[in-house]
XYZ file of N, CA and C in Angstrom:
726
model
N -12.159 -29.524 12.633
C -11.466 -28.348 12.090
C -11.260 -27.333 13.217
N -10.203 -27.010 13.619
C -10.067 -25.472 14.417
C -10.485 -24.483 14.151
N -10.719 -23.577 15.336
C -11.287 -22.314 15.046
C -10.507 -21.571 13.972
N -9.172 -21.449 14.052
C -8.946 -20.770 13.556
C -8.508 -20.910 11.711
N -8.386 -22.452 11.607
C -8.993 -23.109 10.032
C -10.196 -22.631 9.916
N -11.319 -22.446 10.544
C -12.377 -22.370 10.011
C -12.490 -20.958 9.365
N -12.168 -19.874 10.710
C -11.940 -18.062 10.377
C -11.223 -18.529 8.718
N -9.911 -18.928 8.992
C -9.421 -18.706 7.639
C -10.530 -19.262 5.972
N -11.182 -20.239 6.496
C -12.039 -20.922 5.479
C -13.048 -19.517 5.468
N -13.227 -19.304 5.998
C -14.558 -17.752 5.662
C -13.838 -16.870 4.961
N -12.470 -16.835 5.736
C -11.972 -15.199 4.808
C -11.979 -15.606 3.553
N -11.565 -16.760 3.351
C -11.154 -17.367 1.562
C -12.271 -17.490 0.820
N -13.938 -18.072 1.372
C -14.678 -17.748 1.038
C -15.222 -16.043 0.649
N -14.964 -15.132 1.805
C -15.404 -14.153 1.203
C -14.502 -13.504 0.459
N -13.311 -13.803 -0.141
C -12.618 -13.168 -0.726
C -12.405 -13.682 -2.252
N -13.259 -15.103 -2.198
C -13.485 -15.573 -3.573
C -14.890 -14.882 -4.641
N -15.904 -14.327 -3.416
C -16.972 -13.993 -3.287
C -16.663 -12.736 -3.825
N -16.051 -11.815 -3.106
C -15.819 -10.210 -3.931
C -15.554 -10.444 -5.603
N -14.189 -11.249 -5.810
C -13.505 -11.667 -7.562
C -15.357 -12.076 -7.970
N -15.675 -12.942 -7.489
C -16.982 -13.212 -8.500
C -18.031 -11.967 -8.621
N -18.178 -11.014 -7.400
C -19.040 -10.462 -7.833
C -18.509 -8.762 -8.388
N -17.163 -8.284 -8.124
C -16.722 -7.158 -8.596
C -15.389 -7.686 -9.254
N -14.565 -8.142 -8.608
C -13.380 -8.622 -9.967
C -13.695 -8.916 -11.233
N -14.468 -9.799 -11.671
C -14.759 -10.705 -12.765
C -14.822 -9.253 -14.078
N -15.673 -8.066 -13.215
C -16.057 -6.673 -14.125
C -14.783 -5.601 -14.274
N -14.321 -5.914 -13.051
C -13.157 -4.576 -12.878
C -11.527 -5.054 -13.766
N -11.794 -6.324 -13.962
C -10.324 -6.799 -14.572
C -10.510 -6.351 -16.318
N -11.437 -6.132 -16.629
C -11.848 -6.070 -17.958
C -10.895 -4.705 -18.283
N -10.592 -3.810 -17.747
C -9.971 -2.490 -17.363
C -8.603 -3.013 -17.709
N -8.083 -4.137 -17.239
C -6.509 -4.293 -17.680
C -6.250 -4.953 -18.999
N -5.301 -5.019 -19.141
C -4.520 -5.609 -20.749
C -5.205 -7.243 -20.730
N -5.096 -7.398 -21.773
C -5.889 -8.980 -22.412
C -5.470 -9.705 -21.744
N -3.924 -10.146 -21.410
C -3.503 -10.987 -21.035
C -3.513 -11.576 -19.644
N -3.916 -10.375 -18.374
C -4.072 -9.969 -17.499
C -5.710 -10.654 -17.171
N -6.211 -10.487 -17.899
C -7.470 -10.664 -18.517
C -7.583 -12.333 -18.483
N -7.164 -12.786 -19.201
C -7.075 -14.649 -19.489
C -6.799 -14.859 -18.653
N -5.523 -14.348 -17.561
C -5.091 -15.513 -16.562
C -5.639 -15.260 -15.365
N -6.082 -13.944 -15.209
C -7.340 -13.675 -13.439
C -8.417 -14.440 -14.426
N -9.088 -14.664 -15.086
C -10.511 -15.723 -15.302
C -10.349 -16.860 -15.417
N -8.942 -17.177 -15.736
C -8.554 -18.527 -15.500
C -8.339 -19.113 -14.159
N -7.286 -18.286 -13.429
C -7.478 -18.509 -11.669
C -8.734 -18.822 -11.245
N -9.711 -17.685 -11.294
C -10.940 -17.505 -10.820
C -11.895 -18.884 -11.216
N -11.885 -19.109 -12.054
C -12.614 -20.525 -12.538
C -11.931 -21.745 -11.292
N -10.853 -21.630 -11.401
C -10.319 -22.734 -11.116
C -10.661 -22.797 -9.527
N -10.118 -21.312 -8.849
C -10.847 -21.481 -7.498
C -12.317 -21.644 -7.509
N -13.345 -21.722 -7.954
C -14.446 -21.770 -8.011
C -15.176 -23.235 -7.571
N -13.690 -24.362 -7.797
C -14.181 -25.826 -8.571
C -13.523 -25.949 -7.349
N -12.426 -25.546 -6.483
C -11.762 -25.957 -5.213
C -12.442 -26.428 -4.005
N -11.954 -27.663 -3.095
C -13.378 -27.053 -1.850
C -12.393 -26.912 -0.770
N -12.739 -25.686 -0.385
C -12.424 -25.158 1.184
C -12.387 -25.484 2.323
N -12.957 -26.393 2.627
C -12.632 -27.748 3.891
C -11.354 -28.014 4.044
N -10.903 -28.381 2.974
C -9.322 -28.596 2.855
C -8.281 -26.838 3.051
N -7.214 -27.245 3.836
C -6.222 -26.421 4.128
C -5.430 -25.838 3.291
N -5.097 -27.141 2.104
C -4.340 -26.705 0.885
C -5.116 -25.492 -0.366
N -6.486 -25.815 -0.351
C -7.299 -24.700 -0.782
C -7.388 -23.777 -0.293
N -7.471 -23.261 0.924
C -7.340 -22.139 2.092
C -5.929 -21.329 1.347
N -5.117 -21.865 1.709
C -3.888 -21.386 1.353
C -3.747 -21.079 0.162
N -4.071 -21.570 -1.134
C -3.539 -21.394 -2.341
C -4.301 -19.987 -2.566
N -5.797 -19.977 -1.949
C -5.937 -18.669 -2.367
C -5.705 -17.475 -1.670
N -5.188 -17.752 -0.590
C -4.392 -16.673 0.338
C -3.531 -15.886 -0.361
N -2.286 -16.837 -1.023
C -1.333 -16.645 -1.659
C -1.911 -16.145 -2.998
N -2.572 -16.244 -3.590
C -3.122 -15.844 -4.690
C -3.539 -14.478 -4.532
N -4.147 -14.255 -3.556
C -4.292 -12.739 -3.330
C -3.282 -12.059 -2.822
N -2.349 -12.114 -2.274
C -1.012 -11.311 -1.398
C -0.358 -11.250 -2.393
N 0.317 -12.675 -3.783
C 0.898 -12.935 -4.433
C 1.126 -12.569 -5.875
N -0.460 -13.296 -6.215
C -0.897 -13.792 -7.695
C -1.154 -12.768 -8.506
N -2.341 -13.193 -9.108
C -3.062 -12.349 -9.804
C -4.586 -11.426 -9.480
N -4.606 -11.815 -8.356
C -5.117 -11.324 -7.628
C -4.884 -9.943 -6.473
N -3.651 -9.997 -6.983
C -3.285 -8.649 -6.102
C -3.147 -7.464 -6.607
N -3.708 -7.898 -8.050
C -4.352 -6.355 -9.093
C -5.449 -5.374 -7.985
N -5.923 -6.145 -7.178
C -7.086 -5.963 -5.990
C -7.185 -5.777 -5.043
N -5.416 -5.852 -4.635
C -4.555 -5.699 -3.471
C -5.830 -4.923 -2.384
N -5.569 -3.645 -2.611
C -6.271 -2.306 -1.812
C -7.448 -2.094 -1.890
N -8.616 -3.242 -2.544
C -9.981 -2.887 -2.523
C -10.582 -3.109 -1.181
N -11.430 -2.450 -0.681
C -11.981 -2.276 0.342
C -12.776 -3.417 0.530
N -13.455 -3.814 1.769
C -14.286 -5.007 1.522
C -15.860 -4.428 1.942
N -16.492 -4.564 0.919
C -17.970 -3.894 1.553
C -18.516 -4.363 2.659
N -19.393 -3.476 3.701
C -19.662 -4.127 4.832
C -20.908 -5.208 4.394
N -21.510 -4.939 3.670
C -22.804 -5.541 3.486
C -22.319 -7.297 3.113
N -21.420 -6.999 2.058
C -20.303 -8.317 1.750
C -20.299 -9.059 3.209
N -19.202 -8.260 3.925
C -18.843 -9.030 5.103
C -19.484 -9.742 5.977
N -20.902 -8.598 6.639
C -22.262 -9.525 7.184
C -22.586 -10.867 6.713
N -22.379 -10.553 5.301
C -23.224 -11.710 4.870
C -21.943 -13.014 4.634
N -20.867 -12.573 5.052
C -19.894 -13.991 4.786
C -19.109 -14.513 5.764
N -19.255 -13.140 6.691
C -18.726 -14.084 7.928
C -19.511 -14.062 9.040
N -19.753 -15.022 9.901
C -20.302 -15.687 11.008
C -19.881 -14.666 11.968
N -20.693 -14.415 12.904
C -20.718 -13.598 13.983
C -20.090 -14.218 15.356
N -19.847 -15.602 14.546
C -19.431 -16.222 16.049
C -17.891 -16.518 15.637
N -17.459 -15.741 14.861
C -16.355 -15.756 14.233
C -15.433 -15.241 15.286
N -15.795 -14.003 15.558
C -16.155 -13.396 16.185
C -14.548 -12.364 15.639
N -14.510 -12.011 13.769
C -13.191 -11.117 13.315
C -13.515 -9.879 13.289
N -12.491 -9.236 13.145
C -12.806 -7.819 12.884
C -12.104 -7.729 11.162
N -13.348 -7.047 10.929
C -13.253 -6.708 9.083
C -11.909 -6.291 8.726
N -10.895 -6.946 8.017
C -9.413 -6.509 7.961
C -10.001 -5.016 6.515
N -8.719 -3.764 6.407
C -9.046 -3.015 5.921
C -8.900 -2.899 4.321
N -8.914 -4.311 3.830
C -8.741 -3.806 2.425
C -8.527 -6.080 2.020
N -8.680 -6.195 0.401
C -8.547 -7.568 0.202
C -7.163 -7.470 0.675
N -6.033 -7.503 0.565
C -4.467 -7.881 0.947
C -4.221 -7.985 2.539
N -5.199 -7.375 3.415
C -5.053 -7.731 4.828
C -5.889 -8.916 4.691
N -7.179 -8.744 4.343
C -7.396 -10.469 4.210
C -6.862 -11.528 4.176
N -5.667 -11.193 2.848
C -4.966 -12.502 2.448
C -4.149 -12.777 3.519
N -3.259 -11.856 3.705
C -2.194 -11.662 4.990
C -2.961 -12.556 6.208
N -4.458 -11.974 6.419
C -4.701 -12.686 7.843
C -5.191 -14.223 7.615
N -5.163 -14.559 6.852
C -5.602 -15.523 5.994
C -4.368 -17.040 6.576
N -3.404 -16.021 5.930
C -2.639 -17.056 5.954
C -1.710 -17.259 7.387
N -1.555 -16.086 7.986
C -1.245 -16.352 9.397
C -2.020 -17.331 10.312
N -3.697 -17.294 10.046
C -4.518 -18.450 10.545
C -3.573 -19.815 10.282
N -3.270 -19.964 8.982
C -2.814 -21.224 8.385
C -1.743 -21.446 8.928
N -0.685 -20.425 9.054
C 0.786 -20.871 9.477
C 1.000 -21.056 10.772
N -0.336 -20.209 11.582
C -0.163 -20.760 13.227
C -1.601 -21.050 13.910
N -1.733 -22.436 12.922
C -3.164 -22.886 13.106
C -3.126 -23.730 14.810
N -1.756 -23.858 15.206
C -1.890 -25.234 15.934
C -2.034 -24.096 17.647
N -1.687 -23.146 17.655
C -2.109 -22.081 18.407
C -3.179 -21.199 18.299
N -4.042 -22.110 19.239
C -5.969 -21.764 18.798
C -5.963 -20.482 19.725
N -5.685 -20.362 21.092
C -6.043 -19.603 22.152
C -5.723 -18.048 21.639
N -5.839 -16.965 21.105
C -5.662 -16.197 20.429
C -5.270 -15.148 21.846
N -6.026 -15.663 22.893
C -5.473 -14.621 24.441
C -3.883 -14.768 24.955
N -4.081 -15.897 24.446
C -2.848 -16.641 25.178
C -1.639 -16.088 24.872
N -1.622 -15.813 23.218
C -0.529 -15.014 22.899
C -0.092 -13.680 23.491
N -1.227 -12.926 24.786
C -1.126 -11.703 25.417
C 0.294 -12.049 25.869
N 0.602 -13.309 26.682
C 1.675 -13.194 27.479
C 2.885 -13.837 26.724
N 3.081 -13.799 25.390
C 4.285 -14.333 24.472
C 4.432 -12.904 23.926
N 5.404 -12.322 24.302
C 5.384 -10.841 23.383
C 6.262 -11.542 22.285
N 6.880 -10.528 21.460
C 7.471 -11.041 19.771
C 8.927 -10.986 20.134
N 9.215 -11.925 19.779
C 10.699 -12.690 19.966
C 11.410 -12.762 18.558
N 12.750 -12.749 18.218
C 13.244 -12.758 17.136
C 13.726 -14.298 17.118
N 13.896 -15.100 15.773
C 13.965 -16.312 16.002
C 15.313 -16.722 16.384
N 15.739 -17.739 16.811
C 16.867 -18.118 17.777
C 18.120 -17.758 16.762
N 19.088 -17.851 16.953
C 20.536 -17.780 15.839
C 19.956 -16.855 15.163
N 19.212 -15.905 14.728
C 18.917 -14.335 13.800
C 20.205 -14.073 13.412
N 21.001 -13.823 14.239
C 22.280 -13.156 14.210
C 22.935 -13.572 13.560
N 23.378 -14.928 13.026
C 24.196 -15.748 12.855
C 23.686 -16.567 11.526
N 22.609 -16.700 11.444
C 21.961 -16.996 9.830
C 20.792 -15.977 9.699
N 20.479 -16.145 8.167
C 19.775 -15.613 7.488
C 18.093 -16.136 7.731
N 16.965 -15.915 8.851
C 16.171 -16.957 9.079
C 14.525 -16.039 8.843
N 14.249 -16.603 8.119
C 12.856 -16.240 7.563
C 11.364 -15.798 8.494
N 10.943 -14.888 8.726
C 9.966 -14.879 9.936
C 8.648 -15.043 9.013
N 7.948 -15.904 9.867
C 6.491 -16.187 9.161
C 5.396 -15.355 9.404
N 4.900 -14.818 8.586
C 3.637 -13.815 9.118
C 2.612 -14.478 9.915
N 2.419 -13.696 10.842
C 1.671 -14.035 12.127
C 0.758 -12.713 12.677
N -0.599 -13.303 12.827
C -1.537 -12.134 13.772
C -2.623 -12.586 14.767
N -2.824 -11.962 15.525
C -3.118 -12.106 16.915
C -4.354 -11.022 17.218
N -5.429 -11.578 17.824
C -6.517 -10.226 18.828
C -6.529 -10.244 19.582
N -6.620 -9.327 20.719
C -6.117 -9.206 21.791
C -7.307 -8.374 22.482
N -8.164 -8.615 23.463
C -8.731 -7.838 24.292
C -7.945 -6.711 25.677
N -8.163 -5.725 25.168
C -7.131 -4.512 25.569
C -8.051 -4.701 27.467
N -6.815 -4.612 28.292
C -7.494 -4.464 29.811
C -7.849 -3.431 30.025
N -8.329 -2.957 30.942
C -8.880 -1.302 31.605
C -7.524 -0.663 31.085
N -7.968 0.875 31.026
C -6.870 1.694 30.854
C -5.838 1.342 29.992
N -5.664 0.162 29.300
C -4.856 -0.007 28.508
C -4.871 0.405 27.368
N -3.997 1.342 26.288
C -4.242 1.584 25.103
C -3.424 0.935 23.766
N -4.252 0.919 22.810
C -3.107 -0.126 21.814
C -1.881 0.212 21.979
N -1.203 1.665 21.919
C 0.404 1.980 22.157
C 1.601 1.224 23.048
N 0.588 1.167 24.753
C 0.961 0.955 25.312
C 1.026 -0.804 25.156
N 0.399 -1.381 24.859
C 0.439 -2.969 24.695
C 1.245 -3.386 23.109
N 1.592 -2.158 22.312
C 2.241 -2.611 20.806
C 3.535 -2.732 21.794
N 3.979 -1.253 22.819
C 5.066 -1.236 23.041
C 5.707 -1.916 23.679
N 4.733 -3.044 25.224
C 5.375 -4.162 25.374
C 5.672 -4.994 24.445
N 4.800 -5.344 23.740
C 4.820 -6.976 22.731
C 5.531 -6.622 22.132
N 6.400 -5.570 21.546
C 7.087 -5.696 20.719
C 8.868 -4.741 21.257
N 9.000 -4.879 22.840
C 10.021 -4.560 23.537
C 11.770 -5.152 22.469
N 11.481 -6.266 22.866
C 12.772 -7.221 21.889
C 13.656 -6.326 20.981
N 12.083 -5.472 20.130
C 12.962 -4.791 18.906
C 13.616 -3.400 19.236
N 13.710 -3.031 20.487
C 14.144 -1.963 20.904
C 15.829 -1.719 20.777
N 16.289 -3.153 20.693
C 18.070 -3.512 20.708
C 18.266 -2.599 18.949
N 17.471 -2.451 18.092
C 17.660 -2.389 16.852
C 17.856 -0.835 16.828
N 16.664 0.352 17.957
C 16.884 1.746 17.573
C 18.500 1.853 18.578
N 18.551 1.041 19.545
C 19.561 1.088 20.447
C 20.960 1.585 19.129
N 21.300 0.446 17.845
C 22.087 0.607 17.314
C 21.734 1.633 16.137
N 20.695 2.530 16.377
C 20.285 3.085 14.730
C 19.634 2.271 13.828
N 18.922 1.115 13.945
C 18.647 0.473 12.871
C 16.916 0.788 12.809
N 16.404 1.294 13.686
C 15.010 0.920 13.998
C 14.252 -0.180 14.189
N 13.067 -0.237 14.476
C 12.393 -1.416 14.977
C 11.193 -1.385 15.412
N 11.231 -0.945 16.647
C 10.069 -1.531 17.935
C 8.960 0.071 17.143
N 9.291 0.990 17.288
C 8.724 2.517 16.836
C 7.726 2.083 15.174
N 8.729 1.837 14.451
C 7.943 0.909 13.077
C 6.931 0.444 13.095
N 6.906 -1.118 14.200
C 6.152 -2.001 14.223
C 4.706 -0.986 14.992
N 5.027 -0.254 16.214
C 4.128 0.399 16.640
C 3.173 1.056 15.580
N 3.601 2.043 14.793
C 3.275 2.971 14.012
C 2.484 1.675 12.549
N 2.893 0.492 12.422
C 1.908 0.334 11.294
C 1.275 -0.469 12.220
N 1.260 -1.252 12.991
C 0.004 -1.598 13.647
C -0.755 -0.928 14.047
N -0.883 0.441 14.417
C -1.995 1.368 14.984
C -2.294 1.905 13.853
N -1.851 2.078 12.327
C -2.516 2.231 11.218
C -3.360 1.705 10.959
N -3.807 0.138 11.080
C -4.476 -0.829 11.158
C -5.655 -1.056 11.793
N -5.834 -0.073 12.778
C -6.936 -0.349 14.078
C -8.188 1.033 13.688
N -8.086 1.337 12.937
C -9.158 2.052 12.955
C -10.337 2.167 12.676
N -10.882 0.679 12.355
C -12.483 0.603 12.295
C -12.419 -1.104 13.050
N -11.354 -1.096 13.842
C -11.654 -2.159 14.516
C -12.263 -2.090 16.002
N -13.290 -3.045 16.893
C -14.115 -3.084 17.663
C -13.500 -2.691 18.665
N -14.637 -1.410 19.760
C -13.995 -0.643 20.916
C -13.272 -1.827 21.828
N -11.893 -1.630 22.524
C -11.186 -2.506 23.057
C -10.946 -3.595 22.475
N -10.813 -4.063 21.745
C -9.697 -5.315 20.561
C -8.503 -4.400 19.840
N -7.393 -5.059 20.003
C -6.457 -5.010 18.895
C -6.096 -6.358 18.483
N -5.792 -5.996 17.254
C -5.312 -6.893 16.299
C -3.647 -6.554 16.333
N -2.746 -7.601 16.245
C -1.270 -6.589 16.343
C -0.826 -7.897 15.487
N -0.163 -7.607 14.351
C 0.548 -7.965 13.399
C 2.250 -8.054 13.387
N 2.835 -9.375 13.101
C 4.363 -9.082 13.030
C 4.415 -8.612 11.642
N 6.237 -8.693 12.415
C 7.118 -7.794 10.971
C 6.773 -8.504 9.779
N 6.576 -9.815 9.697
C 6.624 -10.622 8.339
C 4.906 -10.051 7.764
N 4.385 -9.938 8.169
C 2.790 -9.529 8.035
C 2.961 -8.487 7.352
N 3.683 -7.435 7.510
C 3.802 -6.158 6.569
C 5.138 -6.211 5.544
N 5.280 -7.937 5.130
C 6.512 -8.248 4.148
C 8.114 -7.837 4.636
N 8.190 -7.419 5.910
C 9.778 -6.758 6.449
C 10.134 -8.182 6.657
N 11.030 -8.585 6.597
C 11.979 -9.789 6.934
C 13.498 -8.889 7.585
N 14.065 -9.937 8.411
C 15.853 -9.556 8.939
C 16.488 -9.566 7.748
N 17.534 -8.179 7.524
C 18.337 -8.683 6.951
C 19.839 -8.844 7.351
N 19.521 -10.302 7.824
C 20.636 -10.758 8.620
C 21.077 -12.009 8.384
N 22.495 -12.473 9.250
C 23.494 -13.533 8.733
C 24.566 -13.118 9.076
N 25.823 -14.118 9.064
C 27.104 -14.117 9.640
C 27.684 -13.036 8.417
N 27.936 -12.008 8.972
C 29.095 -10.973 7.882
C 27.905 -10.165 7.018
N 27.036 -10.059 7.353
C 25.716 -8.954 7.208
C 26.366 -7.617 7.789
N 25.998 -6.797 6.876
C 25.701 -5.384 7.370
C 25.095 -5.111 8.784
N 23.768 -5.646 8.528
C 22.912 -5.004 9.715
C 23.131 -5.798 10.610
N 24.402 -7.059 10.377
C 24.820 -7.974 11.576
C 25.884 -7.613 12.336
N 26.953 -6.962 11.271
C 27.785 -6.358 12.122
C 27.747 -5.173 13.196
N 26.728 -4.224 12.668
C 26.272 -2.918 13.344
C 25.635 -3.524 14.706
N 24.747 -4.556 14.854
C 24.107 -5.030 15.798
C 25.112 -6.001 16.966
N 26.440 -6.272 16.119
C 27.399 -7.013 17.409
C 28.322 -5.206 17.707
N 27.533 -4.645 17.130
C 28.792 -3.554 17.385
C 30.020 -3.231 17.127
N 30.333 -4.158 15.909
C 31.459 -4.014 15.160
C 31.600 -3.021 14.046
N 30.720 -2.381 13.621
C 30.632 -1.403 13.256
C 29.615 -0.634 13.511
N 29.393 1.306 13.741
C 29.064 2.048 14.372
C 28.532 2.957 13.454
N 27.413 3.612 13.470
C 27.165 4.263 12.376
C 27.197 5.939 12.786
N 28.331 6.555 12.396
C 28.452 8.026 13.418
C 27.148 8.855 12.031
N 27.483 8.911 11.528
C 26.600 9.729 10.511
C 25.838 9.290 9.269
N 25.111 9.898 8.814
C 24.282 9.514 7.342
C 23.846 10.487 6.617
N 24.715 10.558 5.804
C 24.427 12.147 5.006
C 23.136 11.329 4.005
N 22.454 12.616 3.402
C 21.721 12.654 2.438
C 21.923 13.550 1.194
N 22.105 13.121 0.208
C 22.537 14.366 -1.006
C 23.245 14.819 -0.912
N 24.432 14.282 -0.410
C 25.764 15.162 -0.200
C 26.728 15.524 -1.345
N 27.367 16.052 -1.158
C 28.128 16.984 -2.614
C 29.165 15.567 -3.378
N 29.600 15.891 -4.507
C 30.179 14.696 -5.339
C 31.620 15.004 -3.865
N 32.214 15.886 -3.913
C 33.117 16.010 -3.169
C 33.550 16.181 -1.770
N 32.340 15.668 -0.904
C 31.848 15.113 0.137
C 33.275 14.641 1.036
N 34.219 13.175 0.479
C 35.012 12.745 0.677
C 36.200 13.089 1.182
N 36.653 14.422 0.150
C 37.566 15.437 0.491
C 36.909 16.466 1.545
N 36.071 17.099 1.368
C 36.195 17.877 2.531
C 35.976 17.433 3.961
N 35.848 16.681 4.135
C 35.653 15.647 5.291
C 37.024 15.425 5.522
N 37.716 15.466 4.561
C 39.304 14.891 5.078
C 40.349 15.534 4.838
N 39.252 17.077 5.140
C 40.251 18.248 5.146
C 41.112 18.520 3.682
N 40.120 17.654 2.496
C 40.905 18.214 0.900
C 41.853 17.597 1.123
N 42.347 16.579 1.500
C 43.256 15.798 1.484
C 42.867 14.561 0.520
């Protein structure tokens, strides 16, 4: 099993571990029905075994996804965490169950890339033809041991250079990605970052041949202004009441 199957086999363990010991009480709070089908999940993951990849995953998705994401934003106790993940794990406590799931499943989707350093020198690339089809980015995350003098800003803002073509046209990008990844780092270990893509915080392209945000980006169309709340009669005075 790879390291990084295994990380993911702990998070799924401890995240089955919280539902049994505070979900099972806190769901009682929602409607009946809500009720039957989180104790029904929950049973069922219970009987799963985690060795396997396809179990890893189903409950990843179950928490980002399911019915489990009634739980989205619960915190994960530290005392929990000690006791479920391995020290030679060697993770940093994500900040709530839904970063769990998220990191969960990035283990899974880029299991076959163990070296977690290695990715220092692959900054984030948009996938090939973007422009031209509609192409799905897979959530992906990475730790990174920060060098001397280096601060997370300065290393979000290389790795994530590429998206700079996007404020170039008004669309934003690279500034975004900065700003929620350093949301992220704040009870994580002195010098590590963790840096998360766009698909990780659910943003996908919205792009393709004869797209909006495709044409603005070949520069076929230009965006001079963007009103907000502007008057019903906006139209006309702009065109001189004509």
């Amino acid at each position: 099993m790879s390291r990084k199957l295994q990380k993911a086999r702990e998070l799924a363990r401890l995240i089955l571990v919280w539902h049994q010991q505070y979900g099972r009480e806190r769901i009682r709070e929602k409607p009946l029905d809500v009720q039957e089908e989180y104790t029904a999940r929950l049973e069922a993951f219970v009987e799963l075994d985690f060795t396997k990849r396809e179990s890893i995953s189903q409950l990843g998705h179950e928490q980002v996804r399911g019915v489990f994401e009634y739980f989205y934003s619960e915190q994960i106790p530290h005392g929990l965490w000690q006791n479920m993940i391995s020290l030679e794990m060697e993770m940093v406590k994500p900040k709530h169950l839904g970063d769990a799931g998220k990191l969960l499943l990035s283990m899974i989707e880029n299991e076959d890339g163990d070296n977690d350093e290695g990715e220092r020198t692959q900054p984030f690339r948009l996938p090939n033809d973007w422009i031209s089809s509609a192409m799905p980015i897979k959530p992906s995350a990475f730790k990174v041991l920060l060098k001397n003098n280096e601060t997370p800003r300065s290393f979000l803002g290389e790795h994530f250079r590429s998206l700079s073509q996007f404020e170039e046209r008004g669309v934003g990008g690279r500034e975004l990605m900065i700003s929620m990844n350093e949301d992220l780092q704040e009870n994580h270990e002195q010098g590590h970052l963790s840096v998360y893509n766009p698909a990780a915080f659910n943003f996908q392209l919205a792009t393709g041949e004869g797209n909006l945000v495709t044409q603005i980006l070949k520069e076929e169309i230009v965006i001079e202004q963007i009103v907000i709340g502007c008057k019903a009669n906006y139209g006309e005075d702009s065109q001189g009441g004509q």
